Amino acid sequence: MTLLDAELFDKIEIPEVLRWSREQLEEHSPNLTKFTEHFNKMSYWCRTRILEQEDPKERERHLVKFIKVLKHLRRLNNFNSFLAILSAVDSAPVRRLEWQRQNVEVSLFLHL
């Protein structure tokens, strides 16, 4: 994740960001658009992996895994992927699920 983010981030140039701040046209900021799309796809993928699990224990297992990934991303200072996954696990569809509350890590995260 970090390598993908770094590759996409390195391609963004300052004039591109300045144009985006004025016009917000995807044609004028292709690298910034790709970076944003990557964020959205990662968030969607994470949310989907949790929600597609039929068994509540499997959903919880996936959520705990993503929480562990969040901790590693934070240590790596990869805030882009960190926020993409955080937005997924903190999304309304995931929060509406019935959680067992047996896992302390899940319980602590859901009470943030």
PDB file of C-alpha atoms in Angstrom:
ATOM      1  CA  MET A   1       0.000   0.000   0.000  1.00  0.00           C
ATOM      2  CA  THR A   2       2.716   2.396   0.972  1.00  0.00           C
ATOM      3  CA  LEU A   3       4.681   1.736  -2.206  1.00  0.00           C
ATOM      4  CA  LEU A   4       1.589   2.271  -4.364  1.00  0.00           C
ATOM      5  CA  ASP A   5       0.803   5.510  -2.553  1.00  0.00           C
ATOM      6  CA  ALA A   6       4.386   6.717  -2.869  1.00  0.00           C
ATOM      7  CA  GLU A   7       4.452   5.986  -6.599  1.00  0.00           C
ATOM      8  CA  LEU A   8       1.198   7.859  -7.202  1.00  0.00           C
ATOM      9  CA  PHE A   9       2.170  10.715  -4.885  1.00  0.00           C
ATOM     10  CA  ASP A  10       5.530  11.233  -6.597  1.00  0.00           C
ATOM     11  CA  LYS A  11       3.788  11.843  -9.913  1.00  0.00           C
ATOM     12  CA  ILE A  12       1.750  14.775  -8.569  1.00  0.00           C
ATOM     13  CA  GLU A  13       3.280  18.123  -9.466  1.00  0.00           C
ATOM     14  CA  ILE A  14       2.712  21.452  -7.733  1.00  0.00           C
ATOM     15  CA  PRO A  15       1.132  23.194 -10.763  1.00  0.00           C
ATOM     16  CA  GLU A  16      -1.376  20.367 -10.921  1.00  0.00           C
ATOM     17  CA  VAL A  17      -2.429  20.970  -7.313  1.00  0.00           C
ATOM     18  CA  LEU A  18      -2.649  24.717  -7.879  1.00  0.00           C
ATOM     19  CA  ARG A  19      -4.853  24.224 -10.938  1.00  0.00           C
ATOM     20  CA  TRP A  20      -7.063  21.863  -8.957  1.00  0.00           C
ATOM     21  CA  SER A  21      -7.520  24.452  -6.215  1.00  0.00           C
ATOM     22  CA  ARG A  22      -8.885  26.907  -8.799  1.00  0.00           C
ATOM     23  CA  GLU A  23     -10.781  24.785 -11.300  1.00  0.00           C
ATOM     24  CA  GLN A  24     -11.171  21.215 -10.031  1.00  0.00           C
ATOM     25  CA  LEU A  25     -11.149  19.762 -13.514  1.00  0.00           C
ATOM     26  CA  GLU A  26      -9.900  16.197 -13.743  1.00  0.00           C
ATOM     27  CA  GLU A  27      -8.381  16.830 -17.176  1.00  0.00           C
ATOM     28  CA  HIS A  28      -6.002  19.423 -15.715  1.00  0.00           C
ATOM     29  CA  SER A  29      -4.925  17.274 -12.770  1.00  0.00           C
ATOM     30  CA  PRO A  30      -4.637  13.659 -13.985  1.00  0.00           C
ATOM     31  CA  ASN A  31      -2.128  12.533 -11.359  1.00  0.00           C
ATOM     32  CA  LEU A  32      -4.067  14.063  -8.511  1.00  0.00           C
ATOM     33  CA  THR A  33      -7.204  12.395  -9.887  1.00  0.00           C
ATOM     34  CA  LYS A  34      -5.454   8.993  -9.980  1.00  0.00           C
ATOM     35  CA  PHE A  35      -4.284   9.492  -6.402  1.00  0.00           C
ATOM     36  CA  THR A  36      -7.832  10.296  -5.292  1.00  0.00           C
ATOM     37  CA  GLU A  37      -9.276   7.360  -7.225  1.00  0.00           C
ATOM     38  CA  HIS A  38      -6.749   5.067  -5.566  1.00  0.00           C
ATOM     39  CA  PHE A  39      -7.900   6.303  -2.141  1.00  0.00           C
ATOM     40  CA  ASN A  40     -11.558   5.707  -3.029  1.00  0.00           C
ATOM     41  CA  LYS A  41     -10.914   2.247  -4.478  1.00  0.00           C
ATOM     42  CA  MET A  42      -8.921   1.179  -1.431  1.00  0.00           C
ATOM     43  CA  SER A  43     -11.642   2.398   0.904  1.00  0.00           C
ATOM     44  CA  TYR A  44     -14.332   0.654  -1.151  1.00  0.00           C
ATOM     45  CA  TRP A  45     -12.301  -2.571  -1.263  1.00  0.00           C
ATOM     46  CA  CYS A  46     -11.845  -2.595   2.525  1.00  0.00           C
ATOM     47  CA  ARG A  47     -15.526  -1.874   3.190  1.00  0.00           C
ATOM     48  CA  THR A  48     -16.580  -4.537   0.690  1.00  0.00           C
ATOM     49  CA  ARG A  49     -14.290  -7.188   2.195  1.00  0.00           C
ATOM     50  CA  ILE A  50     -15.942  -6.668   5.585  1.00  0.00           C
ATOM     51  CA  LEU A  51     -19.531  -6.441   4.350  1.00  0.00           C
ATOM     52  CA  GLU A  52     -19.414  -9.413   1.974  1.00  0.00           C
ATOM     53  CA  GLN A  53     -18.777 -11.822   4.846  1.00  0.00           C
ATOM     54  CA  GLU A  54     -21.945 -13.709   5.777  1.00  0.00           C
ATOM     55  CA  ASP A  55     -20.684 -15.047   9.086  1.00  0.00           C
ATOM     56  CA  PRO A  56     -20.430 -12.416  11.857  1.00  0.00           C
ATOM     57  CA  LYS A  57     -17.209 -13.992  13.151  1.00  0.00           C
ATOM     58  CA  GLU A  58     -15.650 -13.670   9.700  1.00  0.00           C
ATOM     59  CA  ARG A  59     -16.718 -10.011   9.501  1.00  0.00           C
ATOM     60  CA  GLU A  60     -15.137  -9.420  12.868  1.00  0.00           C
ATOM     61  CA  ARG A  61     -11.976 -11.251  11.791  1.00  0.00           C
ATOM     62  CA  HIS A  62     -11.704  -8.998   8.727  1.00  0.00           C
ATOM     63  CA  LEU A  63     -12.339  -5.885  10.791  1.00  0.00           C
ATOM     64  CA  VAL A  64      -9.651  -6.848  13.303  1.00  0.00           C
ATOM     65  CA  LYS A  65      -7.232  -7.483  10.429  1.00  0.00           C
ATOM     66  CA  PHE A  66      -7.902  -4.031   8.983  1.00  0.00           C
ATOM     67  CA  ILE A  67      -7.437  -2.449  12.411  1.00  0.00           C
ATOM     68  CA  LYS A  68      -4.022  -4.136  12.614  1.00  0.00           C
ATOM     69  CA  VAL A  69      -3.206  -2.830   9.134  1.00  0.00           C
ATOM     70  CA  LEU A  70      -4.228   0.653  10.327  1.00  0.00           C
ATOM     71  CA  LYS A  71      -1.715   0.445  13.156  1.00  0.00           C
ATOM     72  CA  HIS A  72       1.082  -0.520  10.763  1.00  0.00           C
ATOM     73  CA  LEU A  73       0.163   2.223   8.303  1.00  0.00           C
ATOM     74  CA  ARG A  74       0.247   4.761  11.128  1.00  0.00           C
ATOM     75  CA  ARG A  75       3.722   3.592  12.135  1.00  0.00           C
ATOM     76  CA  LEU A  76       4.841   3.989   8.527  1.00  0.00           C
ATOM     77  CA  ASN A  77       3.309   7.481   8.410  1.00  0.00           C
ATOM     78  CA  ASN A  78       1.236   6.416   5.419  1.00  0.00           C
ATOM     79  CA  PHE A  79      -1.673   8.719   6.129  1.00  0.00           C
ATOM     80  CA  ASN A  80      -3.310   8.279   2.750  1.00  0.00           C
ATOM     81  CA  SER A  81      -3.875   4.529   3.093  1.00  0.00           C
ATOM     82  CA  PHE A  82      -4.507   4.957   6.808  1.00  0.00           C
ATOM     83  CA  LEU A  83      -7.377   7.357   6.147  1.00  0.00           C
ATOM     84  CA  ALA A  84      -8.718   5.253   3.267  1.00  0.00           C
ATOM     85  CA  ILE A  85      -9.052   2.212   5.518  1.00  0.00           C
ATOM     86  CA  LEU A  86     -10.212   4.264   8.473  1.00  0.00           C
ATOM     87  CA  SER A  87     -12.998   5.769   6.377  1.00  0.00           C
ATOM     88  CA  ALA A  88     -14.027   2.249   5.362  1.00  0.00           C
ATOM     89  CA  VAL A  89     -14.147   0.732   8.844  1.00  0.00           C
ATOM     90  CA  ASP A  90     -15.838   3.866  10.162  1.00  0.00           C
ATOM     91  CA  SER A  91     -18.430   3.963   7.370  1.00  0.00           C
ATOM     92  CA  ALA A  92     -22.136   3.822   8.150  1.00  0.00           C
ATOM     93  CA  PRO A  93     -22.712   0.350   6.619  1.00  0.00           C
ATOM     94  CA  VAL A  94     -19.928  -1.169   8.727  1.00  0.00           C
ATOM     95  CA  ARG A  95     -21.030   0.641  11.885  1.00  0.00           C
ATOM     96  CA  ARG A  96     -24.615  -0.589  11.440  1.00  0.00           C
ATOM     97  CA  LEU A  97     -23.539  -4.222  11.586  1.00  0.00           C
ATOM     98  CA  GLU A  98     -24.245  -6.165  14.739  1.00  0.00           C
ATOM     99  CA  TRP A  99     -20.889  -6.721  16.392  1.00  0.00           C
ATOM    100  CA  GLN A 100     -20.307  -9.431  18.971  1.00  0.00           C
ATOM    101  CA  ARG A 101     -18.292  -7.084  21.196  1.00  0.00           C
ATOM    102  CA  GLN A 102     -16.250 -10.097  22.330  1.00  0.00           C
ATOM    103  CA  ASN A 103     -13.102  -8.832  20.737  1.00  0.00           C
ATOM    104  CA  VAL A 104     -11.655  -6.030  22.827  1.00  0.00           C
ATOM    105  CA  GLU A 105      -9.906  -4.447  19.854  1.00  0.00           C
ATOM    106  CA  VAL A 106     -13.151  -4.210  17.863  1.00  0.00           C
ATOM    107  CA  SER A 107     -15.023  -2.947  20.875  1.00  0.00           C
ATOM    108  CA  LEU A 108     -12.455  -0.234  21.569  1.00  0.00           C
ATOM    109  CA  PHE A 109     -12.402   0.869  17.940  1.00  0.00           C
ATOM    110  CA  LEU A 110     -16.189   1.095  17.688  1.00  0.00           C
ATOM    111  CA  HIS A 111     -16.261   3.390  20.725  1.00  0.00           C
ATOM    112  CA  LEU A 112     -13.787   5.947  19.345  1.00  0.00           C
TER     113      LEU A 112
END
